[in-house]
Coordinates of C-alpha atoms and ligand atoms in Angstrom, one line a residue:
X1 CA -0.1 0.0 0.0
X2 CA 1.0 3.1 -1.0
X3 CA 0.4 6.7 0.7
X4 CA 0.1 9.9 -0.4
X5 CA 1.0 13.3 2.0
X6 CA -1.6 14.4 3.9
X7 CA -3.6 16.7 2.4
X8 CA -2.7 15.9 -1.3
X9 CA -4.6 17.2 -3.7
X10 CA -6.7 14.8 -6.0
X11 CA -8.8 16.7 -9.1
X12 CA -9.7 17.1 -12.7
X13 CA -9.4 19.7 -15.2
X14 CA -10.8 21.6 -18.1
X15 CA -10.2 25.2 -19.9
X16 CA -13.2 26.8 -20.5
X17 CA -12.5 27.2 -24.7
X18 CA -12.1 23.3 -24.4
X19 CA -15.7 22.7 -21.6
X20 CA -18.0 25.8 -21.8
X21 CA -18.8 26.2 -25.5
X22 CA -20.1 29.6 -27.6
X23 CA -16.4 31.3 -27.1
X24 CA -17.3 33.4 -30.2
X25 CA -14.9 36.1 -28.7
X26 CA -12.4 34.6 -28.6
X27 CA -9.5 34.1 -31.8
X28 CA -9.9 30.7 -32.0
X29 CA -13.6 30.2 -32.2
X30 CA -12.8 32.5 -35.9
X31 CA -10.2 30.0 -37.3
X32 CA -11.8 27.5 -36.7
X33 CA -15.4 28.5 -38.2
X34 CA -13.7 29.2 -41.4
X35 CA -13.4 27.7 -43.8
X36 CA -10.9 25.3 -44.8
X37 CA -10.1 25.2 -41.1
X38 CA -7.3 23.8 -39.8
X39 CA -9.4 22.7 -36.8
X40 CA -10.7 19.1 -36.4
X41 CA -13.7 20.2 -35.9
X42 CA -15.5 23.6 -34.6
X43 CA -15.1 23.8 -30.9
X44 CA -19.0 25.2 -31.4
X45 CA -21.4 24.1 -28.0
X46 CA -18.4 21.9 -26.6
X47 CA -19.5 20.3 -23.3
X48 CA -21.6 23.5 -22.8
X49 CA -20.1 23.6 -18.8
X50 CA -20.4 27.1 -18.9
X51 CA -24.8 26.3 -18.4
X52 CA -23.6 22.8 -17.1
X53 CA -21.0 23.4 -14.9
X54 CA -23.0 23.1 -11.0
X55 CA -23.5 19.3 -12.4
X56 CA -20.3 18.6 -13.6
X57 CA -18.5 19.8 -10.2
X58 CA -21.4 17.7 -8.0
X59 CA -20.1 15.2 -10.7
X60 CA -16.6 14.8 -9.6
X61 CA -17.6 15.1 -6.1
X62 CA -19.9 11.9 -6.1
X63 CA -16.5 10.3 -7.9
X64 CA -14.5 11.3 -4.3
X65 CA -12.5 13.5 -5.7
X66 CA -10.7 17.2 -3.8
X67 CA -10.3 19.7 -6.1
X68 CA -11.0 21.3 -9.1
X69 CA -8.8 22.7 -11.8
X70 CA -10.5 25.2 -14.6
X71 CA -9.9 27.8 -16.1
X72 CA -11.4 31.8 -16.8
X73 CA -12.0 33.2 -20.4
X74 CA -10.5 36.2 -20.9
X75 CA -12.7 36.3 -24.2
X76 CA -15.2 36.7 -22.5
X77 CA -14.5 39.0 -19.5
X78 CA -13.2 41.6 -21.8
X79 CA -14.8 40.6 -25.0
X80 CA -13.2 44.2 -26.7
X81 CA -10.9 46.0 -25.5
X82 CA -10.8 47.9 -22.1
X83 CA -14.4 46.3 -22.1
X84 CA -15.0 44.0 -18.6
X85 CA -18.5 41.9 -18.3
X86 CA -19.8 42.3 -14.7
X87 CA -22.1 39.6 -15.7
X88 CA -19.5 37.5 -17.0
X89 CA -17.3 38.1 -14.7
X90 CA -19.6 37.4 -11.5
X91 CA -20.4 33.5 -13.4
X92 CA -17.2 32.7 -12.5
X93 CA -17.8 33.7 -9.5
X94 CA -21.1 31.9 -8.8
X95 CA -18.8 29.1 -10.5
X96 CA -16.1 28.7 -7.9
X97 CA -18.2 29.4 -5.0
X98 CA -20.3 26.2 -5.9
X99 CA -17.0 24.3 -5.8
X100 CA -16.8 25.5 -1.6
X101 CA -20.3 24.7 -1.3
X102 CA -19.5 21.2 -2.5
X103 CA -16.2 21.4 -0.9
X104 CA -13.3 21.8 -4.1
X105 CA -10.7 23.5 -3.3
X106 CA -10.6 25.9 -7.4
X107 CA -7.7 26.2 -8.7
X108 CA -8.6 28.9 -12.0
X109 CA -5.8 28.9 -14.5
X110 CA -6.3 32.4 -16.4
X111 CA -4.9 32.1 -19.3
X112 CA -4.8 28.3 -20.8
X113 CA -4.8 29.3 -24.9
X114 CA -7.3 31.3 -26.3
X115 CA -7.2 35.0 -25.7
X116 CA -10.0 37.5 -27.3
X117 CA -10.1 38.3 -30.8
X118 CA -8.9 41.6 -29.8
X119 CA -5.6 40.7 -27.8
X120 CA -4.5 38.4 -31.0
X121 CA -5.7 40.4 -33.7
X122 CA -3.2 42.9 -32.4
X123 CA 0.0 41.0 -32.0
X124 CA -0.7 38.7 -29.0
X125 CA 1.6 37.4 -27.2
X126 CA 4.8 38.2 -29.6
X127 CA 3.1 42.2 -28.8
X128 CA 5.4 43.2 -25.7
X129 CA 2.4 45.0 -24.5
X130 CA 0.9 42.1 -23.5
X131 CA 2.6 42.2 -20.4
X132 CA 0.5 44.9 -19.7
X133 CA -2.9 43.8 -21.3
X134 CA -2.6 40.9 -19.6
X135 CA -2.0 42.2 -15.9
X136 CA -5.1 44.5 -16.8
X137 CA -7.2 41.1 -17.0
X138 CA -5.3 40.1 -14.1
X139 CA -5.7 42.5 -11.3
X140 CA -10.0 43.3 -12.1
X141 CA -10.3 39.1 -12.1
X142 CA -8.3 39.2 -9.0
X143 CA -10.0 41.9 -7.9
X144 CA -13.1 40.6 -8.6
X145 CA -12.5 36.4 -7.5
X146 CA -9.5 36.5 -5.5
X147 CA -11.0 36.2 -2.2
X148 CA -12.5 32.7 -3.1
X149 CA -9.3 31.3 -5.2
X150 CA -8.1 28.8 -3.8
X151 CA -5.2 28.1 -6.3
X152 CA -4.0 30.3 -9.0
X153 CA -2.0 29.5 -12.0
X154 CA -1.3 32.8 -13.9
X155 CA -0.3 30.8 -17.5
X156 CA -0.6 27.7 -18.8
X157 CA 1.8 25.7 -20.3
X158 CA 3.6 29.4 -20.4
X159 CA 6.4 27.1 -22.8
X160 CA 4.1 25.5 -24.8
X161 CA 4.6 28.1 -27.8
X162 CA 7.7 28.5 -28.8
X163 CA 7.4 24.3 -28.1
X164 CA 5.7 23.8 -31.3
X165 CA 6.8 26.1 -33.1
X166 CA 10.8 24.2 -32.8
X167 CA 8.5 20.5 -33.1
X168 CA 7.4 23.0 -36.7
X169 CA 11.0 23.3 -37.3
X170 CA 12.2 19.8 -36.8
X171 CA 10.0 19.3 -39.0
X172 CA 11.1 20.9 -41.8
X173 CA 8.5 22.7 -44.0
X174 CA 4.9 21.5 -45.0
X175 CA 3.7 25.2 -43.2
X176 CA 2.1 27.0 -46.0
X177 CA -1.8 25.6 -44.3
X178 CA -0.8 27.0 -41.6
X179 CA 0.5 30.8 -42.6
X180 CA -2.4 31.1 -45.1
X181 CA -4.5 30.2 -42.5
X182 CA -3.3 33.2 -40.4
X183 CA -3.5 35.7 -43.1
X184 CA -7.0 34.5 -44.1
X185 CA -8.0 34.7 -39.8
X186 CA -6.4 38.4 -40.4
X187 CA -8.6 39.6 -43.0
X188 CA -11.3 38.7 -41.7
X189 CA -11.0 40.0 -38.9
X190 CA -9.8 43.4 -40.5
X191 CA -5.8 42.6 -39.1
X192 CA -2.9 42.3 -40.2
X193 CA -1.5 38.6 -41.4
X194 CA 2.1 39.3 -39.8
X195 CA 0.5 41.0 -36.6
X196 CA -2.1 37.4 -36.5
X197 CA -0.6 35.1 -33.7
X198 CA -2.5 32.8 -31.6
X199 CA -0.5 31.0 -28.7
X200 CA -0.2 27.8 -30.8
X201 CA 0.4 29.2 -33.9
X202 CA 2.1 32.2 -33.8
X203 CA 6.3 32.4 -33.5
X204 CA 6.7 31.1 -30.6
X205 CA 10.5 32.6 -30.0
X206 CA 9.1 35.6 -29.8
X207 CA 7.2 35.1 -26.9
X208 CA 9.2 33.8 -24.6
X209 CA 10.2 37.3 -23.4
X210 CA 6.5 38.8 -23.1
X211 CA 6.0 35.5 -21.3
X212 CA 8.8 35.1 -19.1
X213 CA 7.7 39.2 -18.2
X214 CA 4.2 38.4 -18.3
X215 CA 4.1 35.8 -15.7
X216 CA 6.6 37.8 -13.0
X217 CA 3.9 40.8 -13.2
X218 CA 0.1 38.5 -13.0
X219 CA 2.6 36.5 -9.8
X220 CA 2.7 39.6 -7.9
X221 CA -0.7 40.9 -8.7
X222 CA -2.0 37.7 -8.1
X223 CA -0.3 37.0 -4.6
X224 CA -2.0 40.6 -3.3
X225 CA -5.8 39.0 -4.8
X226 CA -5.6 35.3 -3.7
X227 CA -6.1 33.8 -0.8
X228 CA -4.0 31.0 -1.8
X229 CA -0.8 29.5 -3.5
X230 CA -0.1 31.4 -7.4
X231 CA 2.4 29.6 -9.6
X232 CA 2.4 28.5 -13.6
X233 CA 2.3 25.5 -15.7
X234 CA 4.1 23.1 -18.0
X235 CA 4.2 21.1 -20.3
X236 CA 7.1 19.0 -19.5
X237 CA 7.7 16.7 -21.9
X238 CA 10.8 13.1 -20.3
X239 CA 13.9 14.9 -22.7
X240 CA 15.8 11.6 -23.8
X241 CA 18.3 11.2 -26.0
X242 CA 20.5 7.9 -27.3
X243 CA 23.7 7.9 -27.9
X244 CA 24.6 11.0 -29.6
X245 CA 21.9 13.0 -29.5
X246 CA 22.5 14.8 -26.3
X247 CA 23.9 17.8 -27.6
X248 CA 20.2 17.9 -29.3
X249 CA 18.3 16.7 -26.2
X250 CA 19.7 18.8 -24.1
X251 CA 19.9 22.2 -25.8
X252 CA 16.0 22.0 -26.5
X253 CA 15.4 21.0 -22.9
X254 CA 16.7 24.2 -21.8
X255 CA 15.3 26.4 -24.2
X256 CA 11.6 24.2 -23.2
X257 CA 12.1 23.5 -20.1
X258 CA 15.1 24.6 -18.4
X259 CA 14.1 28.4 -18.8
X260 CA 10.8 28.3 -17.8
X261 CA 11.3 26.2 -14.6
X262 CA 14.0 28.5 -13.9
X263 CA 11.6 31.4 -14.3
X264 CA 9.2 29.6 -11.5
X265 CA 11.4 29.8 -8.5
X266 CA 10.2 31.5 -6.2
X267 CA 7.0 30.9 -6.9
X268 CA 4.5 28.6 -4.5
X269 CA 4.4 25.1 -6.8
X270 CA 5.2 24.6 -10.3
X271 CA 2.3 22.7 -12.0
X272 CA 3.5 19.8 -14.1
X273 CA 1.4 19.0 -17.0
X274 CA 3.2 15.7 -18.7
X275 CA 2.2 13.4 -21.6
X276 CA 5.1 11.1 -22.8
X277 CA 8.9 11.8 -23.5
X278 CA 10.5 13.0 -26.2
X279 CA 13.7 10.6 -27.8
X280 CA 16.5 12.4 -30.1
X281 CA 19.2 11.3 -31.9
X282 CA 22.3 12.3 -34.1
X283 CA 20.0 13.8 -36.6
X284 CA 16.8 14.8 -34.8
X285 CA 13.5 13.6 -33.2
X286 CA 13.2 10.2 -33.0
X287 CA 10.1 8.1 -33.7
X288 CA 8.4 6.0 -31.2
X289 CA 10.5 2.9 -30.4
X290 CA 9.7 -0.3 -32.8
X291 CA 6.8 -2.3 -31.4
X292 CA 5.8 1.1 -28.3
X293 CA 2.4 2.0 -28.7
X294 CA 0.6 5.6 -29.7
X295 CA -2.3 6.4 -28.0
X296 CA -4.4 8.9 -30.7
X297 CA -2.4 11.9 -29.9
X298 CA 0.1 9.9 -31.9
X299 CA 2.2 9.8 -28.5
X300 CA 4.0 6.9 -27.4
X301 CA 1.9 5.5 -23.9
X302 CA 4.7 6.3 -21.8
X303 CA 3.5 6.7 -18.2
X304 CA 6.6 7.2 -16.4
X305 CA 7.5 10.0 -18.0
X306 CA 5.4 12.0 -15.0
X307 CA 8.8 11.1 -12.7
X308 CA 11.3 12.6 -14.5
X309 CA 9.8 15.4 -15.0
X310 CA 8.4 16.1 -11.2
X311 CA 11.9 15.6 -10.7
X312 CA 13.6 18.4 -13.3
X313 CA 10.6 20.3 -12.0
X314 CA 11.4 20.3 -7.9
X315 CA 15.1 20.3 -8.7
X316 CA 14.9 23.1 -11.3
X317 CA 12.0 25.2 -10.0
X318 CA 13.3 24.2 -5.9
X319 CA 8.9 24.9 -5.7
X320 CA 7.2 22.8 -4.6
X321 CA 4.9 20.5 -7.5
X322 CA 1.5 19.6 -8.2
X323 CA 0.5 17.4 -11.3
X324 CA -1.6 20.2 -12.6
X325 CA -2.2 17.5 -16.2
X326 CA -1.4 14.1 -16.9
X327 CA -3.4 12.2 -18.8
X328 CA -4.2 10.3 -22.3
X329 CA -6.3 10.6 -25.4
X330 CA -7.8 6.4 -25.9
X331 CA -10.9 5.2 -26.8
X332 CA -9.7 2.2 -24.6
X333 CA -11.0 3.0 -20.8
X334 CA -9.1 -0.1 -19.3
X335 CA -5.8 1.7 -20.9
X336 CA -7.0 4.9 -19.6
X337 CA -6.2 2.7 -15.8
X338 CA -3.3 1.0 -16.9
X339 CA -1.1 4.1 -17.6
X340 CA -3.2 6.3 -14.7
X341 CA -2.0 3.7 -12.3
X342 CA 1.8 3.2 -14.4
X343 CA 2.0 7.2 -13.2
X344 CA 1.0 7.4 -10.2
X345 CA 3.1 4.5 -9.0
X346 CA 5.8 6.6 -10.7
X347 CA 5.1 10.0 -8.3
X348 CA 5.0 7.4 -5.5
X349 CA 9.5 7.0 -6.6
X350 CA 9.1 11.1 -5.9
X351 CA 7.1 10.6 -2.3
X352 CA 9.1 7.8 -1.5
X353 CA 12.7 10.5 -2.0
X354 CA 11.6 12.9 -0.7
X355 CA 9.9 15.9 -4.1
X356 CA 7.3 17.8 -2.4
X357 CA 4.8 16.6 -4.6
X358 CA 2.0 18.2 -3.1
X359 CA -1.5 17.0 -6.1
X360 CA -2.1 15.5 -8.9
X361 CA -4.7 16.6 -10.8
X362 CA -5.4 14.1 -14.0
X363 CA -6.6 16.1 -17.2
X364 CA -9.0 15.5 -18.4
X365 CA -12.9 15.3 -16.5
X366 CA -14.4 15.5 -19.7
X367 CA -13.9 14.2 -23.1
X368 CA -13.6 17.5 -24.9
X369 CA -12.7 20.4 -27.5
X370 CA -9.0 18.8 -28.3
X371 CA -8.2 21.8 -30.2
X372 CA -7.0 20.8 -33.8
X373 CA -8.7 17.4 -33.5
X374 CA -11.5 18.3 -32.6
X375 CA -13.7 15.3 -30.4
X376 CA -11.3 13.1 -31.9
X377 CA -9.3 12.6 -28.6
X378 CA -10.8 11.0 -25.0
X379 CA -9.1 12.7 -22.4
X380 CA -12.3 11.9 -19.6
X381 CA -12.9 10.3 -16.8
X382 CA -16.2 10.4 -18.3
X383 CA -18.0 10.7 -21.5
X384 CA -20.2 13.4 -22.9
X385 CA -23.0 12.3 -25.1
X386 CA -22.3 15.1 -28.1
X387 CA -25.9 15.2 -28.7
X388 CA -27.4 15.2 -25.2
X389 CA -24.5 16.4 -23.5
X390 CA -24.9 13.9 -21.0
X391 CA -22.8 12.6 -19.0
X392 CA -21.3 9.4 -18.1
X393 CA -18.0 8.1 -16.2
X394 CA -15.9 5.8 -17.5
X395 CA -14.6 3.2 -15.3
X396 CA -11.4 5.2 -14.9
X397 CA -13.5 7.6 -13.0
X398 CA -14.4 5.5 -10.6
X399 CA -11.3 3.5 -10.3
X400 CA -9.0 7.2 -9.6
X401 CA -12.4 8.6 -6.8
X402 CA -11.8 5.6 -5.2
X403 CA -8.6 5.8 -5.1
X404 CA -8.7 9.9 -4.3
X405 CA -10.5 9.4 -1.9
X406 CA -8.0 6.9 0.2
X407 CA -5.1 9.0 -0.6
X408 CA -3.1 5.6 -1.2
X409 CA -3.2 3.4 -3.6
X410 CA -2.1 -1.4 -3.4
Ligands
BGC1 C1 -3.5 21.3 -22.3 C2 -4.4 20.6 -22.5 C3 -4.8 19.7 -23.6 C4 -3.9 18.7 -23.1 C5 -4.6 17.2 -24.5 C6 -2.4 20.1 -22.7 O1 -1.4 20.0 -23.4 O2 -2.9 22.2 -21.8 O3 -5.4 21.7 -22.9 O4 -6.3 18.9 -24.1 O5 -3.1 19.0 -23.2 O6 -3.4 17.5 -25.2

């Protein structure tokens, strides 16, 4: 029997755009709806979580979880620059209050990939004005909601723009569709093609200084308003090298993981989000090993990646670690259980070695909108009927909820 530390956060995660539905003032809504689109499906109604949050919070509480990580949507709160919707803020206040009413710890993310269309039209995170634009949003939302927020996360996966850019560059070419779509989106919203920069499809290199500065500034703002810890979450792959691939691995590791973990020094926690490992050879990224199982995302089924990234995050940042995302896209829920169980055992190894791990938050509560892949990949512990919106917990939901209740596994 392995026991997790007292007070361990056991949660599930979502992000506003992926579950709420109708996020019409956001940058991605435009990019999903235009024809042709890079997106397999438009997010549309998503899981209608905007109206069904109460049922969903009750569901996760009933399963045995004590934490819910979700994001508030900047595009709803500030749909036009400088106009802040009191109604949207009130909505999120009711949602956070509902968590407390169900004895669920709310962990609130202030930026999870989407942004208001006006922000992305104006250069997004490539423009240094992004720092003050985001700070102003955090000031307003933090003032309205901070007293109820138990944990705040400034930016979800601040290192993912540079990661996606580097992957694009490493795969060499094939980029015309993306550039065409960005130019067309800019035209549709009256912007300039070279300025239109969505989080995941802009120039990641240009975003790094702004994202790091925005994190520092919003950390200070939220510290003064939120009742609990404030931090950042990072997308951390376990970077490994085959002989000859060490130099490339170390370079990628520093640019994608290292510099962001160093920037988290002094924060109250660092959020680790891990799905797989990535291997480097002498000539670049290596394909999946022969015979390896691939998930719906094409990632290698490799749950033990979590142990390496949690150790790295703790060592480099010096912060307590919360696993703020971990999970698998699969139609086979039995594989989800195997994946998660192995990931949790690897987390136990860290705990036993004295790494300060404070929680495990599974991605995701619901089958939801998986960005470019649309509704294909299934990350949810709970199935969602795309016509009726009916929720149906999968066996993995009951299994993980039981571990959460016991705070132990055996
Ligand atoms: C993101 C989620 C996403 C998940 C699975 C993470 O990178 O934060 O929004 O759905 O991975 O791909």
